[in-house]
CSV table of C-alpha atoms and ligand atoms in Angstrom, one decimal:
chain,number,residue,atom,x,y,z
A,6,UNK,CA,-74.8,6.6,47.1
A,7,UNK,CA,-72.4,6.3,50.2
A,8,UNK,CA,-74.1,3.0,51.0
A,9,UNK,CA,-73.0,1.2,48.3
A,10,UNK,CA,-69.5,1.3,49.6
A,11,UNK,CA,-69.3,-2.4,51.0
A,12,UNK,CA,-72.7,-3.5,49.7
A,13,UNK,CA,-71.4,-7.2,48.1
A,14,UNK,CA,-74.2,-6.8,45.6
A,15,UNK,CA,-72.4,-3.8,43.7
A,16,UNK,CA,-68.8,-4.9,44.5
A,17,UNK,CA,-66.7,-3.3,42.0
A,18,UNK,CA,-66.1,-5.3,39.3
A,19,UNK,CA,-62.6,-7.4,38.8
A,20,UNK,CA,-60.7,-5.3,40.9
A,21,UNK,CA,-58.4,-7.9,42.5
A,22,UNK,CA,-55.2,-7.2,40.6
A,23,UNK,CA,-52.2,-7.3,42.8
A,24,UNK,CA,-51.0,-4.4,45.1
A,25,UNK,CA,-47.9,-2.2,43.3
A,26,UNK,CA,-45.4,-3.5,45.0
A,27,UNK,CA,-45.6,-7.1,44.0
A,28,UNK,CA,-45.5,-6.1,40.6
A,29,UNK,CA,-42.4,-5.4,38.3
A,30,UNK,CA,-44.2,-3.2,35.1
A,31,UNK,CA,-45.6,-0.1,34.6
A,32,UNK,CA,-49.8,0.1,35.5
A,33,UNK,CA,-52.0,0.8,32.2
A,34,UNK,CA,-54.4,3.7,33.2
A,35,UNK,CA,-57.1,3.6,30.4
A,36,UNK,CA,-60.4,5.1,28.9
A,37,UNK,CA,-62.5,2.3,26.6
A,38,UNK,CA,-64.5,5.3,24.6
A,39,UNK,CA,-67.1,4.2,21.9
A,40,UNK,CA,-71.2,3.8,21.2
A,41,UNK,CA,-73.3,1.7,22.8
A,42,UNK,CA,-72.6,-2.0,22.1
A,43,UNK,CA,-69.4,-1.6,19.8
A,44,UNK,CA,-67.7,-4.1,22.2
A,45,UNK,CA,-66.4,-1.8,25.1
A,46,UNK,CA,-67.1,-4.2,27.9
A,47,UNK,CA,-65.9,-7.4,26.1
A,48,UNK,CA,-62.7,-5.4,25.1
A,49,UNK,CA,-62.7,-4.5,28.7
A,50,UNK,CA,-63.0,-8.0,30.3
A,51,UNK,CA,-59.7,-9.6,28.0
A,52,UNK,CA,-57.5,-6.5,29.0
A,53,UNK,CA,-58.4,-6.6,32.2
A,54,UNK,CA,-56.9,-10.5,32.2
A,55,UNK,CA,-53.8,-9.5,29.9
A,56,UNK,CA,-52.6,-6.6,31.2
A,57,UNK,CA,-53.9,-7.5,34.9
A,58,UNK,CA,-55.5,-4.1,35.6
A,59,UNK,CA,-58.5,-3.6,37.4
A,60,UNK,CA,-61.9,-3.0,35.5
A,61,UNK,CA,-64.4,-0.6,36.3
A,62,UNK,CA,-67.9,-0.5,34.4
A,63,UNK,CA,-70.2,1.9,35.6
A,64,UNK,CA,-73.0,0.6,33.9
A,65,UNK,CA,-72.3,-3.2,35.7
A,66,UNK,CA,-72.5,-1.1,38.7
A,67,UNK,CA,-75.2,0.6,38.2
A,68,UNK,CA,-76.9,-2.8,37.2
A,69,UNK,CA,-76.4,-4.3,40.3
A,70,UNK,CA,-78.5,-1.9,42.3
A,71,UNK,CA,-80.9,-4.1,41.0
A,72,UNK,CA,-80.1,-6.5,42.9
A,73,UNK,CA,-80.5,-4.4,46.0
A,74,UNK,CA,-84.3,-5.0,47.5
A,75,UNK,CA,-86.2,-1.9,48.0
A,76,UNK,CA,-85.7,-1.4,51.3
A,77,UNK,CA,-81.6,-1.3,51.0
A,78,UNK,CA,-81.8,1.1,47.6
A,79,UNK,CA,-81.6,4.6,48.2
A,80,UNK,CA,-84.1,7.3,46.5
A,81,UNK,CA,-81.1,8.2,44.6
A,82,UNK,CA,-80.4,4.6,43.6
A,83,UNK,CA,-83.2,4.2,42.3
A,84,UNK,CA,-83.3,7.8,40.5
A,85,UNK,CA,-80.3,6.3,38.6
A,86,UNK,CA,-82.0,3.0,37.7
A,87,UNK,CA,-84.6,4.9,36.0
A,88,UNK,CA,-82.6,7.2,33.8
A,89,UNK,CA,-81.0,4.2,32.8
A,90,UNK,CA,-83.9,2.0,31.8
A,91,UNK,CA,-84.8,5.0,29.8
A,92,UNK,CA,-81.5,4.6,27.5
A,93,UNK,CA,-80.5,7.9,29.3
A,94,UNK,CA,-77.3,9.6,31.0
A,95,UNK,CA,-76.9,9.2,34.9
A,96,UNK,CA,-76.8,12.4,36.3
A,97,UNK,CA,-73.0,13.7,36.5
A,98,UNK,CA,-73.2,13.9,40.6
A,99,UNK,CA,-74.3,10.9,41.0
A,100,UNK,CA,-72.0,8.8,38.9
A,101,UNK,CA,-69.2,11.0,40.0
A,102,UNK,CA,-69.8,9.8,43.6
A,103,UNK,CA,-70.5,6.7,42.9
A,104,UNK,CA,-66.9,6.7,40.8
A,105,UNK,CA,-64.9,8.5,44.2
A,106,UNK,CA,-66.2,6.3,46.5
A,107,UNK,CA,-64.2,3.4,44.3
A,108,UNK,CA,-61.3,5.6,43.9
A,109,UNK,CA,-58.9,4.5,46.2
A,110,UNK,CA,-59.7,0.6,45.0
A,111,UNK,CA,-59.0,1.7,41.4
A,112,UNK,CA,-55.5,3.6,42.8
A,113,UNK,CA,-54.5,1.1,44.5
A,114,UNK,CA,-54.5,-1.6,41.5
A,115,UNK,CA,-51.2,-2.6,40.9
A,116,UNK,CA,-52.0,-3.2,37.5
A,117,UNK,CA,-53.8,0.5,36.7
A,118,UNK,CA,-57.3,0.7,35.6
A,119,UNK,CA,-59.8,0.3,32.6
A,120,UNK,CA,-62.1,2.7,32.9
A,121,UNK,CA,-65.3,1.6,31.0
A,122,UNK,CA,-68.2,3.6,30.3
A,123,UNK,CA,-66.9,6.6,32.7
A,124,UNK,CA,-66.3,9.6,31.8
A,125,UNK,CA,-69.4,9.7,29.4
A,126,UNK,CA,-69.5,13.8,29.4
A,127,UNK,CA,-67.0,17.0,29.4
A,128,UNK,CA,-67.3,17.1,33.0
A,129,UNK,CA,-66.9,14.0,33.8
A,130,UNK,CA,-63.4,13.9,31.9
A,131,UNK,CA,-62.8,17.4,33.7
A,132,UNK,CA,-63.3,16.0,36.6
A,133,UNK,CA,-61.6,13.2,35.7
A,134,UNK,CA,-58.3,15.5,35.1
A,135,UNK,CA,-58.7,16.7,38.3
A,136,UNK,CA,-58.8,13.8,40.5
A,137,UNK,CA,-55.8,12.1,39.1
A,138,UNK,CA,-53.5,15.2,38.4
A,139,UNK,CA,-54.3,15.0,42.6
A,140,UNK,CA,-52.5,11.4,43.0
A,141,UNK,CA,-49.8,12.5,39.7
A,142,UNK,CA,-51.4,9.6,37.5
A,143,UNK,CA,-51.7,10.3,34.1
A,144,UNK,CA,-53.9,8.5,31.6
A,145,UNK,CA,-52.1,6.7,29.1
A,146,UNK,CA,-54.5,6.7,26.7
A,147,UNK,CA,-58.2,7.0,25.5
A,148,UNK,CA,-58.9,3.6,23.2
A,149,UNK,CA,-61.8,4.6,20.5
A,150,UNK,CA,-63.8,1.7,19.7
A,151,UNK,CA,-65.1,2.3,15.9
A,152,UNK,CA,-68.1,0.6,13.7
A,153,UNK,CA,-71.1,1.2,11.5
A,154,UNK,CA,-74.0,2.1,13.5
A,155,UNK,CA,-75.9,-1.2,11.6
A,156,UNK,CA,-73.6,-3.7,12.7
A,157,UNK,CA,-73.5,-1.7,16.6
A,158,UNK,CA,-77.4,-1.9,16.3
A,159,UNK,CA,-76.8,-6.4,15.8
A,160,UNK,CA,-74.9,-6.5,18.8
A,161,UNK,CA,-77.1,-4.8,20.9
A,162,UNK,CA,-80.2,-6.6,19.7
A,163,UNK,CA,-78.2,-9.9,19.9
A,164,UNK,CA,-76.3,-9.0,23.5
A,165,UNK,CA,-77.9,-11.7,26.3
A,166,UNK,CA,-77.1,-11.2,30.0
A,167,UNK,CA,-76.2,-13.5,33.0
A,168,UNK,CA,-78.1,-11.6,36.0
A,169,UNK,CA,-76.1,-14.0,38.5
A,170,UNK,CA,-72.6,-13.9,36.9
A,171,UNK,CA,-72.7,-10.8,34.7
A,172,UNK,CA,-71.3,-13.0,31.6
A,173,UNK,CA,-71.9,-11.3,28.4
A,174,UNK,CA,-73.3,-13.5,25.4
A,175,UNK,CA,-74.4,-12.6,22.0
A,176,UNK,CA,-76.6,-14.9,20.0
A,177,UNK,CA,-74.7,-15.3,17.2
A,178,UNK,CA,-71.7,-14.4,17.8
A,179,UNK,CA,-70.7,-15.3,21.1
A,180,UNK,CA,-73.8,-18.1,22.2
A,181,UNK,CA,-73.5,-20.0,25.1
A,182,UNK,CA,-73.5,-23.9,24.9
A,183,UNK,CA,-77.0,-24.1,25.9
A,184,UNK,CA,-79.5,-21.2,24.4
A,185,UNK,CA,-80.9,-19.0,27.1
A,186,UNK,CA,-78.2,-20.4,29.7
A,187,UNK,CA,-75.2,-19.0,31.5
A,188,UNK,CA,-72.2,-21.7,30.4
A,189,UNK,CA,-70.9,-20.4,33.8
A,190,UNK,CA,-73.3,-20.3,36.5
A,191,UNK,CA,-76.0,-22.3,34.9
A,192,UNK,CA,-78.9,-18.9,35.3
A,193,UNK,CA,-81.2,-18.4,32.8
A,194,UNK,CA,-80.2,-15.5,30.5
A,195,UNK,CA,-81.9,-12.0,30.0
A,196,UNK,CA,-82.1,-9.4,27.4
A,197,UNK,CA,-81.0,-5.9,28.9
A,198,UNK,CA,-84.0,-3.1,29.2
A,199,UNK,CA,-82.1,-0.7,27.8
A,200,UNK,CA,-81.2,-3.1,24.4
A,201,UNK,CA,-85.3,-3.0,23.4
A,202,UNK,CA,-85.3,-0.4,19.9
A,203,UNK,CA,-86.6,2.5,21.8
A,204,UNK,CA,-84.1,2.9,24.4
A,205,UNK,CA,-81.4,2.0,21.7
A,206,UNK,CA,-82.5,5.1,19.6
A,207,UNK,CA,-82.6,7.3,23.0
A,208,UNK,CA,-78.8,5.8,23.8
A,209,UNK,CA,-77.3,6.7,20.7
A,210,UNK,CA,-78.7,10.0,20.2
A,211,UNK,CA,-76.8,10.6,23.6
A,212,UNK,CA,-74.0,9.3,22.6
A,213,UNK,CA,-73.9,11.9,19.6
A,214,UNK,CA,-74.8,14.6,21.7
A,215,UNK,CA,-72.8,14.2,25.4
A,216,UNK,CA,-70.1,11.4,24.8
A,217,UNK,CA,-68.8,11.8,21.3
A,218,UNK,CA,-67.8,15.1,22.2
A,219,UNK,CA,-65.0,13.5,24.0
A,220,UNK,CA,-62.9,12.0,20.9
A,221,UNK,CA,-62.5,15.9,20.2
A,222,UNK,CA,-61.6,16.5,24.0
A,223,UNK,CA,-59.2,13.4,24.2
A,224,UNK,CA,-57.7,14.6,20.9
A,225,UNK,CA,-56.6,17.4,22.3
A,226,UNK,CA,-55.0,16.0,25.0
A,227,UNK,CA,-53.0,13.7,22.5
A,228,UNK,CA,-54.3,10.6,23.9
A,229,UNK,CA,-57.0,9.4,21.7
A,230,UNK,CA,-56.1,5.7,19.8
A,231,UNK,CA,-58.7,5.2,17.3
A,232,UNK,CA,-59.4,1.3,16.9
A,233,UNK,CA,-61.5,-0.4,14.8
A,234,UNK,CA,-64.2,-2.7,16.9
A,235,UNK,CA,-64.9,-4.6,13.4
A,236,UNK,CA,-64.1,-8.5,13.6
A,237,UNK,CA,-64.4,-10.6,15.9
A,238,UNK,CA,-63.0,-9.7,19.7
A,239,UNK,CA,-60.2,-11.6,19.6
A,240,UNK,CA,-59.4,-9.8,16.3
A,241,UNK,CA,-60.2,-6.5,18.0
A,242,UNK,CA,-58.2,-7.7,21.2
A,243,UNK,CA,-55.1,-8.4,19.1
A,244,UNK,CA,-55.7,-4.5,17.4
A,245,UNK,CA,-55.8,-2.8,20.9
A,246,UNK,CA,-52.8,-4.6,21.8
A,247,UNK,CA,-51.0,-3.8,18.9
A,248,UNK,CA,-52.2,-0.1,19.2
A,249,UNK,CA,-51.4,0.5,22.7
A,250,UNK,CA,-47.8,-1.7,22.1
A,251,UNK,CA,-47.2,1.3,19.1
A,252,UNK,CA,-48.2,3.9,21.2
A,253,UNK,CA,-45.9,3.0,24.1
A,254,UNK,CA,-42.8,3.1,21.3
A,255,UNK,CA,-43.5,6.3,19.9
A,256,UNK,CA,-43.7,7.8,23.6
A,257,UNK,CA,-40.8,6.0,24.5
A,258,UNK,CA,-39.0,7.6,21.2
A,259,UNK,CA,-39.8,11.0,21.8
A,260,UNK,CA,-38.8,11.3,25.1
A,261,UNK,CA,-35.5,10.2,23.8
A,262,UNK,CA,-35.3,12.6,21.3
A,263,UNK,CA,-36.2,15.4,24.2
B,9,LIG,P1,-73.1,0.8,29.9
B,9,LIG,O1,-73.4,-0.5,30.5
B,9,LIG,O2,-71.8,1.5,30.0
B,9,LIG,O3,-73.7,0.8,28.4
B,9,LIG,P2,-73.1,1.3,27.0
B,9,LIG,O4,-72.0,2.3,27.0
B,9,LIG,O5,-74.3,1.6,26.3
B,9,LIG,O6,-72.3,0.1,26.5
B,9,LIG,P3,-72.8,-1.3,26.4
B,9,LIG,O7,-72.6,-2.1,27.7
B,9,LIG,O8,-74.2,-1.3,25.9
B,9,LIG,O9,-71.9,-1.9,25.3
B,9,LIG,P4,-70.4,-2.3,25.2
B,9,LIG,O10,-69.7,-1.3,24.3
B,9,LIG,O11,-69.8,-2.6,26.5
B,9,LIG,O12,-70.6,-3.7,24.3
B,9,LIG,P5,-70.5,-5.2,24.8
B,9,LIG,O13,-69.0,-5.5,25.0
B,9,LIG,O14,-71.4,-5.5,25.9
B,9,LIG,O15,-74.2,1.9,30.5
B,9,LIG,C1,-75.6,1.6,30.6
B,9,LIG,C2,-76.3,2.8,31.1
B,9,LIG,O16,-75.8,3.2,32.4
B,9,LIG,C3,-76.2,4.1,30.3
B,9,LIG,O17,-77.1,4.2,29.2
B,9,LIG,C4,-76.5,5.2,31.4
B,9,LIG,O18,-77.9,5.3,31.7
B,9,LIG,C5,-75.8,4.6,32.6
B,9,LIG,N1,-74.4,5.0,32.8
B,9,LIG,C6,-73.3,4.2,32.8
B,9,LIG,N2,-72.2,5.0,32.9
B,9,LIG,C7,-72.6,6.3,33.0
B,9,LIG,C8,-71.9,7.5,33.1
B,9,LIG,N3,-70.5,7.5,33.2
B,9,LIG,N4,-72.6,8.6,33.1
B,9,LIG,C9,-73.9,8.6,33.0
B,9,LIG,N5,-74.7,7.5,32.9
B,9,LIG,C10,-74.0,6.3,32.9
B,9,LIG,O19,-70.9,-5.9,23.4
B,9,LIG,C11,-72.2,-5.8,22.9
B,9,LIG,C12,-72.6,-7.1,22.3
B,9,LIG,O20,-71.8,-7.4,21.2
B,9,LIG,C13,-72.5,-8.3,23.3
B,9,LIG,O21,-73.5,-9.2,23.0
B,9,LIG,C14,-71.1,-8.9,22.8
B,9,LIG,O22,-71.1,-10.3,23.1
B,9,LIG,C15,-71.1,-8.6,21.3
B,9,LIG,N6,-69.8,-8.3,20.8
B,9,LIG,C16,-68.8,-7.6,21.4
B,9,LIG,N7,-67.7,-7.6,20.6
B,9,LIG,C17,-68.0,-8.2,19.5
B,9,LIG,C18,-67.4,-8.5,18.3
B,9,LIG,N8,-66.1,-8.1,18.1
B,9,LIG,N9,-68.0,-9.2,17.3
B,9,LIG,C19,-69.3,-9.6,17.5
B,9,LIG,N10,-70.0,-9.4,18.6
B,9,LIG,C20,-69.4,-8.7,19.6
């Protein structure tokens, strides 16, 4: 995946925040954790404003290799593509390349990080661990998006993409102003692949099996905040805030106490 480093086509997403020193607060270094559709990335995008830290998806990423023309994707880009039109996991060495070779933007974000959709497995997280215990960063905590798997199955079916702008719609609850239009750049707006039933069914068994695993693993490591994705996002927005704003205190208390 080395090419994609520079490629403007799978520029790393809203990672512009300011550099450390022009900043006076502490950088949020965060995990959005939940099931397909439960609101990750639109969580994502209004933290990313508020709290000014830089956001990293990897499935935007890996959704703008298809933007690349064949000729500029590599076999292995287009080994990823595939696995993910199928509804199913990236291979670990690929998206953990495809992760380090954004590192250093995602260190040097004044404002920390939102890591969305990585780490998706045990070694991932491991991995994870291991690259930021190297730069003495510490995660500050894993946010885990909750809801019935009937209203998660509405969103997906209901989620339409910009392929220009990467806006996120949904066509009830979030529609833009014009059906099948992007309010921001004007393109015509498309339902992902991976939201048709059968890939849905193939992403959430995955989930069970490879991500959910994680809650247990974050647990243990004392950082999982268990939020409920049920309302609408700025109802959710206001809960994460509130969470992380509760979570801060009680850190802040015990080390105090120590
Ligand atoms: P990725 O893009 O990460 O997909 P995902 O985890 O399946 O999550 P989604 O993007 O589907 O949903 P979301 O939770 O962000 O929800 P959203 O905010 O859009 O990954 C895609 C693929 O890439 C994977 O399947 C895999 O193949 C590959 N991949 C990526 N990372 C990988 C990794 N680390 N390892 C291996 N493979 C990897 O919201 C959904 C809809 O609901 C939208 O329409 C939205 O408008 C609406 N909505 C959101 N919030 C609300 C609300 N509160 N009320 C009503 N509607 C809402």
């Amino acid at each position: 995946m080395a090419q994609l480093e520079g490629d403007q086509k799978a520029q790393l997403k809203g990672c512009e925040a300011r550099p450390a020193s022009q900043r006076q607060v502490q950088p949020h270094h965060l995990v959005l954790l939940g099931a397909p559709g439960v609101g990750k990335g639109t969580q994502a995008e209004l933290l990313s404003t508020r709290l000014d830290a830089c956001h990293l998806s990897t499935g935007d990423i890996f959704r703008s290799l298809k933007t690349l023309s064949d000729s500029e994707r590599t076999p292995t880009m287009t080994r990823a593509l595939e696995y993910m039109r199928r509804g199913e996991l990236v291979p670990d060495e690929i998206v953990l390349g495809l992760v380090a070779e954004r590192g250093r933007n995602l260190l040097r974000s004044g404002g920390g990080f939102l890591l969305d959709g990585f780490p998706r497995t045990v070694a991932q997280a491991e991995a994870l661990d291991t690259a930021l215990a190297r730069h003495n960063i510490q995660l500050e905590a894993v946010l885990e998006y909750e809801l019935p798997i009937g209203k998660i199955v509405a969103r997906l079916s209901g989620r339409r993409i910009c392929p220009n702008c990467q806006a996120v719609y949904h066509i009830e609850a979030h529609p833009p102003k014009v059906s099948g239009i992007c309010d921001i750049c004007g393109a015509a707006l498309y339902q992902r692949e991976d939201d048709r039933p059968e890939a849905v069914h193939v992403r959430m068994e995955v989930y069970k099996k490879s991500t959910a695993p994680l809650i247990e693993f974050y647990r243990n490591e004392g950082l999982l905040v268990a939020i409920s994705a049920e309302g609408t996002p700025e109802e959710v927005f206001e809960r994460t805030i509130l969470a992380l704003q509760q979570r801060q205190d009680k850190v802040a208390k015990t080390m105090v106490e120590r």
